[in-house]
Coordinates of C-alpha atoms in Angstrom, one line a residue:
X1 CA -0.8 13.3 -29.1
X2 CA -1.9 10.9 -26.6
X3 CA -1.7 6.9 -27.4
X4 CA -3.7 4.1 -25.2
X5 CA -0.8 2.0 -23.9
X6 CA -0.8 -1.2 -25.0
X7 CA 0.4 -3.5 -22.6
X8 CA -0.1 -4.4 -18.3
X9 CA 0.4 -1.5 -16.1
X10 CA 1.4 -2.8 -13.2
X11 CA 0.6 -2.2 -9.6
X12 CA 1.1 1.4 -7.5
X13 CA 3.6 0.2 -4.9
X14 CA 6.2 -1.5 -4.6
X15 CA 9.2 1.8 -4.7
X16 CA 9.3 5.1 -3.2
X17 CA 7.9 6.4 -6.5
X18 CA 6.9 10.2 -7.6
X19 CA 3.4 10.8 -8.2
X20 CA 1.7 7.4 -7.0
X21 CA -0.9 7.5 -4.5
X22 CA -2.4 4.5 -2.2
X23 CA -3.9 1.6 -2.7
X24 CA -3.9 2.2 -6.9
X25 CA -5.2 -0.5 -9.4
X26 CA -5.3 -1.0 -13.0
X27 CA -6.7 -2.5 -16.1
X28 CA -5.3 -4.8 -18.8
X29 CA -5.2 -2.2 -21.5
X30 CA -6.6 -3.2 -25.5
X31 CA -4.0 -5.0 -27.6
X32 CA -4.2 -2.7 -30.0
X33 CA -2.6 0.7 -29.3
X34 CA -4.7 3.6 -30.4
X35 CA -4.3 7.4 -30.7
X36 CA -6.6 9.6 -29.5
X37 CA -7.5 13.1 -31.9
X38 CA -7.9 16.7 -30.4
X39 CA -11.1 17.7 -32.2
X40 CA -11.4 21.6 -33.7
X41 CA -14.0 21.9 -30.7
X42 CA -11.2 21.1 -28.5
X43 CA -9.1 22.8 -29.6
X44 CA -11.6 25.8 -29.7
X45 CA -11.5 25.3 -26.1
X46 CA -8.1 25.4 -25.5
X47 CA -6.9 28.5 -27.5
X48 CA -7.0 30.1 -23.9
X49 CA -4.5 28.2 -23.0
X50 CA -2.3 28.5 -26.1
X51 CA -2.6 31.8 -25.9
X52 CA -0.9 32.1 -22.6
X53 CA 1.8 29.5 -23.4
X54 CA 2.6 32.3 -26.5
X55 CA 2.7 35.3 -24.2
X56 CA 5.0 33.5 -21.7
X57 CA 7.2 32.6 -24.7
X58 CA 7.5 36.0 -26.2
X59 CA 6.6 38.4 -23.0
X60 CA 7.8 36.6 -20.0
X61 CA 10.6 38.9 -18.5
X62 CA 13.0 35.8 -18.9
X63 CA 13.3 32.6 -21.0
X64 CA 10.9 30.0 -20.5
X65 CA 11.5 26.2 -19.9
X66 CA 8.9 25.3 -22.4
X67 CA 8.8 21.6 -21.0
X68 CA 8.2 22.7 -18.1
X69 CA 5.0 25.1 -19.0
X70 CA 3.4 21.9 -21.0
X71 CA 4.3 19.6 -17.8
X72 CA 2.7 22.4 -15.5
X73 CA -0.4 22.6 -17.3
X74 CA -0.6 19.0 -17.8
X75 CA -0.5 18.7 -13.8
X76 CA -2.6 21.3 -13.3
X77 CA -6.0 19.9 -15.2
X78 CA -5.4 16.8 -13.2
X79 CA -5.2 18.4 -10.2
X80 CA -8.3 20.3 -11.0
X81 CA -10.1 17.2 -10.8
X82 CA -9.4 16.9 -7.1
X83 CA -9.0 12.9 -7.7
X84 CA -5.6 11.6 -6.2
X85 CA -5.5 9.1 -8.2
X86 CA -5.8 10.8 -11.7
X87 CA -2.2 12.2 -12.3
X88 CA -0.1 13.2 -14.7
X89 CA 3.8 11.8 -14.6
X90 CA 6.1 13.6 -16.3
X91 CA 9.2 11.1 -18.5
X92 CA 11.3 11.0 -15.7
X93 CA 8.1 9.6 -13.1
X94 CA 6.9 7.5 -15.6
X95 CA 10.6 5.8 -15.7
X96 CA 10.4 5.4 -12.3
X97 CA 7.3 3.4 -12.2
X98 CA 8.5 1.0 -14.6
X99 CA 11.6 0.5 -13.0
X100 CA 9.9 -0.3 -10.1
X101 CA 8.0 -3.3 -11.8
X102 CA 11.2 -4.9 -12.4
X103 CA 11.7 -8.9 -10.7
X104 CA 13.3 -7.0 -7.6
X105 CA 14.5 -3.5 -7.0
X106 CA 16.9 -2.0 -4.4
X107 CA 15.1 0.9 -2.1
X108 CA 13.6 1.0 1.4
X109 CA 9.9 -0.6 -0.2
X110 CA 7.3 2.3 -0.3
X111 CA 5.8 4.5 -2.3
X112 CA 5.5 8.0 -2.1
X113 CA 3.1 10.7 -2.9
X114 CA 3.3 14.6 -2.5
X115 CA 0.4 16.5 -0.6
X116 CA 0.4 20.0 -0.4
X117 CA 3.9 20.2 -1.6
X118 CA 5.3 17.5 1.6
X119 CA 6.1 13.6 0.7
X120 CA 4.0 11.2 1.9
X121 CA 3.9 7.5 2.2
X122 CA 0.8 6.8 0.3
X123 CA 0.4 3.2 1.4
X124 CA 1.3 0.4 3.5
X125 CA 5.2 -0.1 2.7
X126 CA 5.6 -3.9 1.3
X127 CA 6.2 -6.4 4.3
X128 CA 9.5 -7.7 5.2
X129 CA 11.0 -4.0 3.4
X130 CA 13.1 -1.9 5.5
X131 CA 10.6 0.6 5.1
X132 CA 7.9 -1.8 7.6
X133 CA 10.6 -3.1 9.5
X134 CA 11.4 0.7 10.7
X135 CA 7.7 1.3 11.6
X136 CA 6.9 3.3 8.5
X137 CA 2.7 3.9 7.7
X138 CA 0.7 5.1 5.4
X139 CA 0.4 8.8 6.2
X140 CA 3.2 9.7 7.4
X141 CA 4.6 12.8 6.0
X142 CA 8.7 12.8 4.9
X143 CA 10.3 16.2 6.5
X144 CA 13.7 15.5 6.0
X145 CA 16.3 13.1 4.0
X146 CA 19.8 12.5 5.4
X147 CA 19.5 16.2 7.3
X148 CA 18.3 18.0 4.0
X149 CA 14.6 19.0 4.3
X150 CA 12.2 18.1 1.3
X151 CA 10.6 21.3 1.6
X152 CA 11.1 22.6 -2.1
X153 CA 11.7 19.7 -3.2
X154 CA 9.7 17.7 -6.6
X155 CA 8.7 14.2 -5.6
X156 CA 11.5 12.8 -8.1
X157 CA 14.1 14.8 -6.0
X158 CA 13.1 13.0 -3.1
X159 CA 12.6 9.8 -4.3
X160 CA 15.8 10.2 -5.8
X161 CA 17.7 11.2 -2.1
X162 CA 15.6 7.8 -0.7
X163 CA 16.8 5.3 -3.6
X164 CA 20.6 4.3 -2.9
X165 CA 22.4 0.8 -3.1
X166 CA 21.6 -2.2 -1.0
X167 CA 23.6 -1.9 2.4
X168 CA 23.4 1.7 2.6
X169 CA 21.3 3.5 5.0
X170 CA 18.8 6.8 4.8
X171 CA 17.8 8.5 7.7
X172 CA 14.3 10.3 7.6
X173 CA 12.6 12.5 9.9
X174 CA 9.0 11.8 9.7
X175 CA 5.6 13.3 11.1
X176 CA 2.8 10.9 12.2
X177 CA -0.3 13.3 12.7
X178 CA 1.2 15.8 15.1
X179 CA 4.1 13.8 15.9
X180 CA 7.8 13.6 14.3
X181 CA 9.9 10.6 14.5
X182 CA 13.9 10.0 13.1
X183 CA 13.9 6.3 11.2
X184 CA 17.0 5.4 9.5
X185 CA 16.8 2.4 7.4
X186 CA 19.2 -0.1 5.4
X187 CA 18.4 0.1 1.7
X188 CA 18.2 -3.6 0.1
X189 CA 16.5 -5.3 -2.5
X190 CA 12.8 -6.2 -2.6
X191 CA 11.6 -9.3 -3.9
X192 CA 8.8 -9.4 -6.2
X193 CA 7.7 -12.5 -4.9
X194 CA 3.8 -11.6 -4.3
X195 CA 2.3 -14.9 -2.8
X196 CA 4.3 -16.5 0.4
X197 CA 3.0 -19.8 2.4
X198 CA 3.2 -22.3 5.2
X199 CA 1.2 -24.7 7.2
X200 CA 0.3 -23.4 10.5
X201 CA 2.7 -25.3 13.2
X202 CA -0.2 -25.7 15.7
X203 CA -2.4 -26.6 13.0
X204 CA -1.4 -28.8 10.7
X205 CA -4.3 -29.1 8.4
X206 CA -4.6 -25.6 7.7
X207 CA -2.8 -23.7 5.0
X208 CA -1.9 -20.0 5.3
X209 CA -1.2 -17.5 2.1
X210 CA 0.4 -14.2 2.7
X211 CA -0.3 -12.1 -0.6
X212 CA 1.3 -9.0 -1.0
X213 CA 0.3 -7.3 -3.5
X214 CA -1.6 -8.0 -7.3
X215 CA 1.4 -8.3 -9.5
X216 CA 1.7 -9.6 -13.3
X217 CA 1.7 -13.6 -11.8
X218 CA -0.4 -13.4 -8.5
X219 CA -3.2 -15.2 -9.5
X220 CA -0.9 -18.3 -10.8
X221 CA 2.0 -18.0 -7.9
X222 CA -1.8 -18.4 -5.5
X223 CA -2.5 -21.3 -7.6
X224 CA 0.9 -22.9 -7.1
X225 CA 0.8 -21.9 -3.6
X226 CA -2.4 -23.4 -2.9
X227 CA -1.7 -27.2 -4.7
X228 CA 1.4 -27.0 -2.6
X229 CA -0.5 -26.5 0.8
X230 CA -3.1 -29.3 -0.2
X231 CA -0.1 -31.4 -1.0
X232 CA 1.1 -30.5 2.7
X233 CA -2.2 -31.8 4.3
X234 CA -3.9 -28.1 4.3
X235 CA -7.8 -29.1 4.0
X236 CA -8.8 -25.2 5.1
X237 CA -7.3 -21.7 4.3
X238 CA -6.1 -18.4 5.8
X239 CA -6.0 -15.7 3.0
X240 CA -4.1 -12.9 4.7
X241 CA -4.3 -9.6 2.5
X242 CA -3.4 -7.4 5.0
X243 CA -1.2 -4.7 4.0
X244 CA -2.3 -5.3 0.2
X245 CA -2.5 -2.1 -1.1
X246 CA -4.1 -3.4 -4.8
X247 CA -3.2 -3.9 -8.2
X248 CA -4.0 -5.4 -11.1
X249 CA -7.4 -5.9 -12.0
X250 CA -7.2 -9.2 -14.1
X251 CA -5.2 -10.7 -11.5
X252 CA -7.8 -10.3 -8.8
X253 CA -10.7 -11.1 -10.8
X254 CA -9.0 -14.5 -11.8
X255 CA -7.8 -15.3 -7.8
X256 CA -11.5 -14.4 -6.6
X257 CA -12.9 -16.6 -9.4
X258 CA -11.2 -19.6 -8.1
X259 CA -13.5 -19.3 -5.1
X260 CA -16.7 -18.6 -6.7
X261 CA -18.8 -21.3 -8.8
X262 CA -19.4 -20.1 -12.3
X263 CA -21.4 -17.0 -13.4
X264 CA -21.4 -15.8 -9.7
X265 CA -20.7 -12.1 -9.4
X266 CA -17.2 -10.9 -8.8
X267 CA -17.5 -7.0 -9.0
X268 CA -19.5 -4.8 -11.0
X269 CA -17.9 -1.7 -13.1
X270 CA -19.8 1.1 -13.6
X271 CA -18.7 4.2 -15.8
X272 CA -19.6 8.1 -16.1
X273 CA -23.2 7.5 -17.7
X274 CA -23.9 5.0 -15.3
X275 CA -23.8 1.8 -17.3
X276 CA -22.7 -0.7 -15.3
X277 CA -21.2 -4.5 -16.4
X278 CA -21.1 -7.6 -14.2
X279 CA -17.8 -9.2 -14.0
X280 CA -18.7 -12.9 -13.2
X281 CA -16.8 -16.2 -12.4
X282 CA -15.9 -18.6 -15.4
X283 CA -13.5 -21.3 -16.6
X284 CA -11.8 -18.3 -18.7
X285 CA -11.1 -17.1 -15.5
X286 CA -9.6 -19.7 -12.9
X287 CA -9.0 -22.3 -16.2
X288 CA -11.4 -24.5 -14.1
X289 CA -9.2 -24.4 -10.6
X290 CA -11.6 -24.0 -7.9
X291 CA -10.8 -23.6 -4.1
X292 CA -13.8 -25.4 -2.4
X293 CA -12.4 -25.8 1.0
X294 CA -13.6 -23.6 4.0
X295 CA -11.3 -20.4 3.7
X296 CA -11.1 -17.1 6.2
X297 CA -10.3 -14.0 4.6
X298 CA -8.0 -11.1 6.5
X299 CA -7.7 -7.8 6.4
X300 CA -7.2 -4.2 7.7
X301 CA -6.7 -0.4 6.7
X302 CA -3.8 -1.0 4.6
X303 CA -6.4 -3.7 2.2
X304 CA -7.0 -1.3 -0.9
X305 CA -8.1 -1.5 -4.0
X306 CA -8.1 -4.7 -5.5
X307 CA -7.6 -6.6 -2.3
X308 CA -11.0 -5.2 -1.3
X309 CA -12.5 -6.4 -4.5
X310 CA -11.3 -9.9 -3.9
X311 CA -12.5 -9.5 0.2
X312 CA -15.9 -8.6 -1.4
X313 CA -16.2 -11.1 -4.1
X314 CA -15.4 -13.6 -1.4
X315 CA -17.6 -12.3 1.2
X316 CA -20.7 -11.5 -1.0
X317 CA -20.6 -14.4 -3.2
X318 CA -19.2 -17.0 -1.9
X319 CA -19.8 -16.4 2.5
X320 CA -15.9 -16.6 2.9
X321 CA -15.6 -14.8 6.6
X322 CA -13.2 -11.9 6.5
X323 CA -11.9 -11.1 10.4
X324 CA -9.4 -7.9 10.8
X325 CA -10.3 -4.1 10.6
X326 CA -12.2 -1.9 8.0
X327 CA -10.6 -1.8 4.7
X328 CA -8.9 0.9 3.0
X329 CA -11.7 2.3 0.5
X330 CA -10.7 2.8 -2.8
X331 CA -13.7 2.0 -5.3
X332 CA -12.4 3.0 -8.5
X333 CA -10.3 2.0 -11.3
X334 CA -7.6 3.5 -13.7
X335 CA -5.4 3.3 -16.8
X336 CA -2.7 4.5 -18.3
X337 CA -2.3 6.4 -21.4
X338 CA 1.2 7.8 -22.5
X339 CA 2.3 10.8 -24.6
X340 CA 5.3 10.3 -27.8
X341 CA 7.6 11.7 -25.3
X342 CA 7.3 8.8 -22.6
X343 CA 5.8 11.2 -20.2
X344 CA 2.1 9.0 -18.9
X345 CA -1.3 10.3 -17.1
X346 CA -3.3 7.7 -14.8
X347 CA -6.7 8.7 -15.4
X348 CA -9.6 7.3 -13.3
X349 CA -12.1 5.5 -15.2
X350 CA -14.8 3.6 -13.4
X351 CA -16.6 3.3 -10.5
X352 CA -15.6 -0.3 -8.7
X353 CA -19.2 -1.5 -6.8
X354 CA -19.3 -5.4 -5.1
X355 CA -21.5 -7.9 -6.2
X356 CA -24.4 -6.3 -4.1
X357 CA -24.0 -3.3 -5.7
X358 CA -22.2 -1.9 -3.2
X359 CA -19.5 1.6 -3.6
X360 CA -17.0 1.2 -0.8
X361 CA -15.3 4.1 -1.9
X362 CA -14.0 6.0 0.9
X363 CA -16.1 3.8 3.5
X364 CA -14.2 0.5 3.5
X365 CA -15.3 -2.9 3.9
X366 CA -16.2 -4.1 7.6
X367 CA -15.5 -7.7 7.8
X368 CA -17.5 -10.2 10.0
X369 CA -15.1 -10.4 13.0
X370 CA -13.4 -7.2 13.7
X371 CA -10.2 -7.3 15.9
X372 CA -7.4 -4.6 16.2
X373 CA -3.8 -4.7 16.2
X374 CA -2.5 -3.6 19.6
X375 CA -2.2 0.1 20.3
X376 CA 1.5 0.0 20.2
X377 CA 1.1 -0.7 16.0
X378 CA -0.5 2.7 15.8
X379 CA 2.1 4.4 17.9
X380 CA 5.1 6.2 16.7
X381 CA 8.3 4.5 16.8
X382 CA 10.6 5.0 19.5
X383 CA 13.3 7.1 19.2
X384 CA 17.2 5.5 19.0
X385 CA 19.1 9.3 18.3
X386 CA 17.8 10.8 22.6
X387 CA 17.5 9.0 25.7
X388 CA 14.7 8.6 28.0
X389 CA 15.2 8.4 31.8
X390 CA 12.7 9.2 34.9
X391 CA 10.9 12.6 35.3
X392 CA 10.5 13.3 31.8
X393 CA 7.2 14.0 30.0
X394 CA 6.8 13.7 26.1
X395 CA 5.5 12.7 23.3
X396 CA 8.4 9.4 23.1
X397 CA 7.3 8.9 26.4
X398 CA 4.3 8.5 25.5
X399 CA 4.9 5.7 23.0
X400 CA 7.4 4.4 25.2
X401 CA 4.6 3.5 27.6
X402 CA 2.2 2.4 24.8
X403 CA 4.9 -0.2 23.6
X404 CA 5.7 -1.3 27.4
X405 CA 2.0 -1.8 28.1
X406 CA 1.6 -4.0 25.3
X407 CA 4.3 -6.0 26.3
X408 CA 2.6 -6.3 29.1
X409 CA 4.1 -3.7 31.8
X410 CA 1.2 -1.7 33.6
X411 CA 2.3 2.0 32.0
X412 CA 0.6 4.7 30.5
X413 CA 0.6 8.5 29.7
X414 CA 3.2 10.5 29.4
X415 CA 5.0 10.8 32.4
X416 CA 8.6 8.6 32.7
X417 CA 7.2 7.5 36.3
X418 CA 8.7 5.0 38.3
X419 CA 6.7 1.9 36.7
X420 CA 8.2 2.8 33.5
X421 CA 11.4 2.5 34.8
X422 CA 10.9 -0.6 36.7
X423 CA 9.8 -2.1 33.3
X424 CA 12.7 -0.7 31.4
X425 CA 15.3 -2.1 33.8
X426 CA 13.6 -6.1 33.5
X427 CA 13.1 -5.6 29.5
X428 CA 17.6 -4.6 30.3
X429 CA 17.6 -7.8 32.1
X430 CA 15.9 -9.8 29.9
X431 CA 17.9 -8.7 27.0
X432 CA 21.5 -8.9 28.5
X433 CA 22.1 -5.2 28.7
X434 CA 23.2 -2.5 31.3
X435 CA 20.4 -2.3 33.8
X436 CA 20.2 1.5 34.3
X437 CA 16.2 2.3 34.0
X438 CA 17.5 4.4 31.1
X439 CA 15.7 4.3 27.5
X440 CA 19.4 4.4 25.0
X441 CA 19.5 3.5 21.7
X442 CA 19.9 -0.4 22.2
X443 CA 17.3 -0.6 24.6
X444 CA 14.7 1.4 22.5
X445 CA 15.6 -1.1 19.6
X446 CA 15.5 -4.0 22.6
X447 CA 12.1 -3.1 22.9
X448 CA 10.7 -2.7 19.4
X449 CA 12.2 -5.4 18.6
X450 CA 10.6 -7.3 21.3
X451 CA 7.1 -5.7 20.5
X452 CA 7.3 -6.7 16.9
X453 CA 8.6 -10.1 18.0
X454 CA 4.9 -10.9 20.4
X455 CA 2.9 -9.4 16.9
X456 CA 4.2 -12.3 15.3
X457 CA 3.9 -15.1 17.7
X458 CA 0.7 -13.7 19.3
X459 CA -1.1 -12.9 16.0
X460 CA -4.4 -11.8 17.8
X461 CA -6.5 -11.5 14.2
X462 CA -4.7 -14.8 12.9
X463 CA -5.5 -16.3 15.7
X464 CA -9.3 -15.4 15.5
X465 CA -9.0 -16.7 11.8
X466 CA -8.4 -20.2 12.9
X467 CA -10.7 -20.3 15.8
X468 CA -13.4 -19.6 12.5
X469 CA -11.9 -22.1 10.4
X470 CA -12.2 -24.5 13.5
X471 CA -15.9 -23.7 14.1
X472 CA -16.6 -24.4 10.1

């Protein structure tokens, strides 16, 4: 028997969790639990599949698990719907999800999917994790944990090998389309903090919010977050939801409300017969708190879910410019329901559309002012476990001169050639090691470091954020 749960499910990130896939989002589910019947023409239907569970019981050369027969036809009639974000989650996943909605957790901060039997990272690990500081993305496949290869392996095995106490360290060997990189990474705890924010230092009159993620209190740590910034002097706002991979539903309708005047359209939901209900901006929303100062929304691949419903709202309803790159897509919307035995499926259940009516499902939103990261973002990260000296030709290579010509050395290609050596040795000098022209572990980590140093401080799409917010 199936039961409607009967509280929040939270948002899919946030833990290198079994079964979860990118950029998920959820609904507030009814107060009141309710069960749902098998009806004699279902189970008319299924007598197929009770008859085979029967002959595998009594004729199956061995003894059957008969969890495991239940769980494998559970999985496959989700499956069959070719939908990766309908899924059943056996007990032991489902444990793992709510652990990882807890105030903080200890991992390496992403989640985890399996596709065609290889873990991969399903969306953009949460910032400030070990799992972005080590130059993790969305897509990358898991080949290997600690030297033991995860092919074979269930997602909860893996995610199991990944999880560890703070201070420890994992190494992974990961692919990145046809390329493999090592990463190893210091487990520590991850914050659930969802809203972070500051005044810009060369701009003192504009506020900037960092949100993370739509989490249980997003929409009242933005409001906090917002009445400290006006306090600070901020009279114009950066809302940066890059890397937000979604979540909860009622916390982005009640964020994008604060920004919209009353009865203006947030989202629209449609469902299978194609009924479709406006979700519109109201006091019961925002409790009257309104943002009315001008405000620049950003984004980029990683914005999923509900962080594209908020972009939209915004954008649509209210002409808030968004500046970054083309969203995520992921236009539709899922609960939870969970069997006696504590085992859950996430079942898709609407259609998601913007307030024009609009499906960006698996198209993205393209905001008004697009501007990329630099091509070293996209690269893979360089290697600290082989050395790199003049002559040779690879792959590392190959992001070795990607990262160097961001930095601003002239190198491309493949090829070790001499101007990759000549900008290896002044990136040694710089940095107060041996000058030898000869890529070792510190320097490799010399230059990430130095790489993800100029993304901070030369934030090309904050940068055209403020130059909007000037012009307004």
């Amino acid at each position: 028997m199936v039961k409607k749960v009967s509280y929040r499910v939270f948002l899919g990130s946030l833990v290198a969790t079994a079964g979860l896939s990118a950029g998920m989002m959820y609904v507030y589910m009814d107060n009141q639990a309710e069960q749902t019947q098998v009806t004699t023409e279902s189970q008319g239907e299924l007598s197929k599949v009770q008859a085979l569970y029967e002959l595998l019981q009594t004729s199956y050369y061995q003894k059957v698990d008969t969890t495991a027969l239940i769980d494998g036809a559970l999985k496959g009639m989700t499956d069959s719907l070719d939908d990766p974000y309908t899924t059943y989650l056996e007990k032991s996943d489902a444990e793992d999800l709510s652990q990882s909605l807890a105030d903080s957790f200890e991992g390496i901060g992403a989640t985890l999917t399996l596709v065609d039997g290889v873990p991969q990272i399903a969306q953009a690990p949460i910032k400030g994790s070990p799992a972005e500081e080590g130059g993790l993305q969305a897509g990358d496949f898991i080949l290997s944990v600690d030297g033991k290869s995860t092919s074979g392996q269930t997602l909860t095995e893996v995610v199991s090998s990944i999880r560890g106490k703070k201070g420890t360290d994992v190494v992974l060997v990961l692919q990145r389309d046809t390329e493999q990189y090592t990463a190893t990474l210091t487990r520590d705890t991850i914050p659930m903090t969802t809203v972070t924010s500051s005044i810009d230092t060369e701009n003192p009159t504009i506020g900037k919010l960092v949100v993370s993620t739509f989490a249980e209190k997003t929409a009242s740590e933005f409001k906090e977050a917002i009445i400290a910034l006006r306090k600070q002097g901020a009279t114009q706002f950066v809302i940066d939801l890059r890397q937000n991979p979604g979540g909860l539903l009622d916390q982005v309708e009640q964020m994008a409300s604060m920004f919209l005047k009353d009865q203006a359209v947030i989202l629209q939901l449609e469902d299978r017969s194609g009924t479709s209900e406006k979700v519109v901006a109201s006091s019961e929303l925002d409790e009257g708190f309104k943002v009315t100062e001008p405000s620049v929304v950003l984004v980029d691949k990683g914005s999923a879910s509900a962080s594209e419903i908020f972009a939209g709202a915004v954008s649509e309803s209210a002409d808030v410019p968004l500046v970054g790159t083309k969203t995520f897509g992921k236009g539709t919307v899922q609960t939870i329901s969970q069997y006696s035995d504590g085992s859950e499926v996430k079942l898709t259940i609407k259609k998601w559309l913007t307030p024009k009516k609009e499906w960006i499902h698996e198209k993205g939103i393209t905001p008004n002012y697009e501007v990329d990261y630099p091509a070293y973002v996209y690269a893979t990260p360089l290697p600290t476990d082989i050395e790199m000296a003049l002559g040779l030709e690879s792959s590392n290579v190959k992001s070795l001169n990607t990262y160097l010509a961001g930095l601003g050395y002239k190198t491309s290609g493949d090829k070790y050639t001499e101007e990759t050596q000549a900008a290896v040795k002044d990136i040694q000098k710089k940095k107060q090691l041996t000058v030898t022209g000869i890529v070792d572990k510190k320097t490799a980590e010399a230059i990430s470091q130095a790489a993800a140093d100029q993304l901070k401080t030369n934030d090309d799409m904050m940068n055209k954020a403020i130059d909007v917010l000037k012009k307004e």
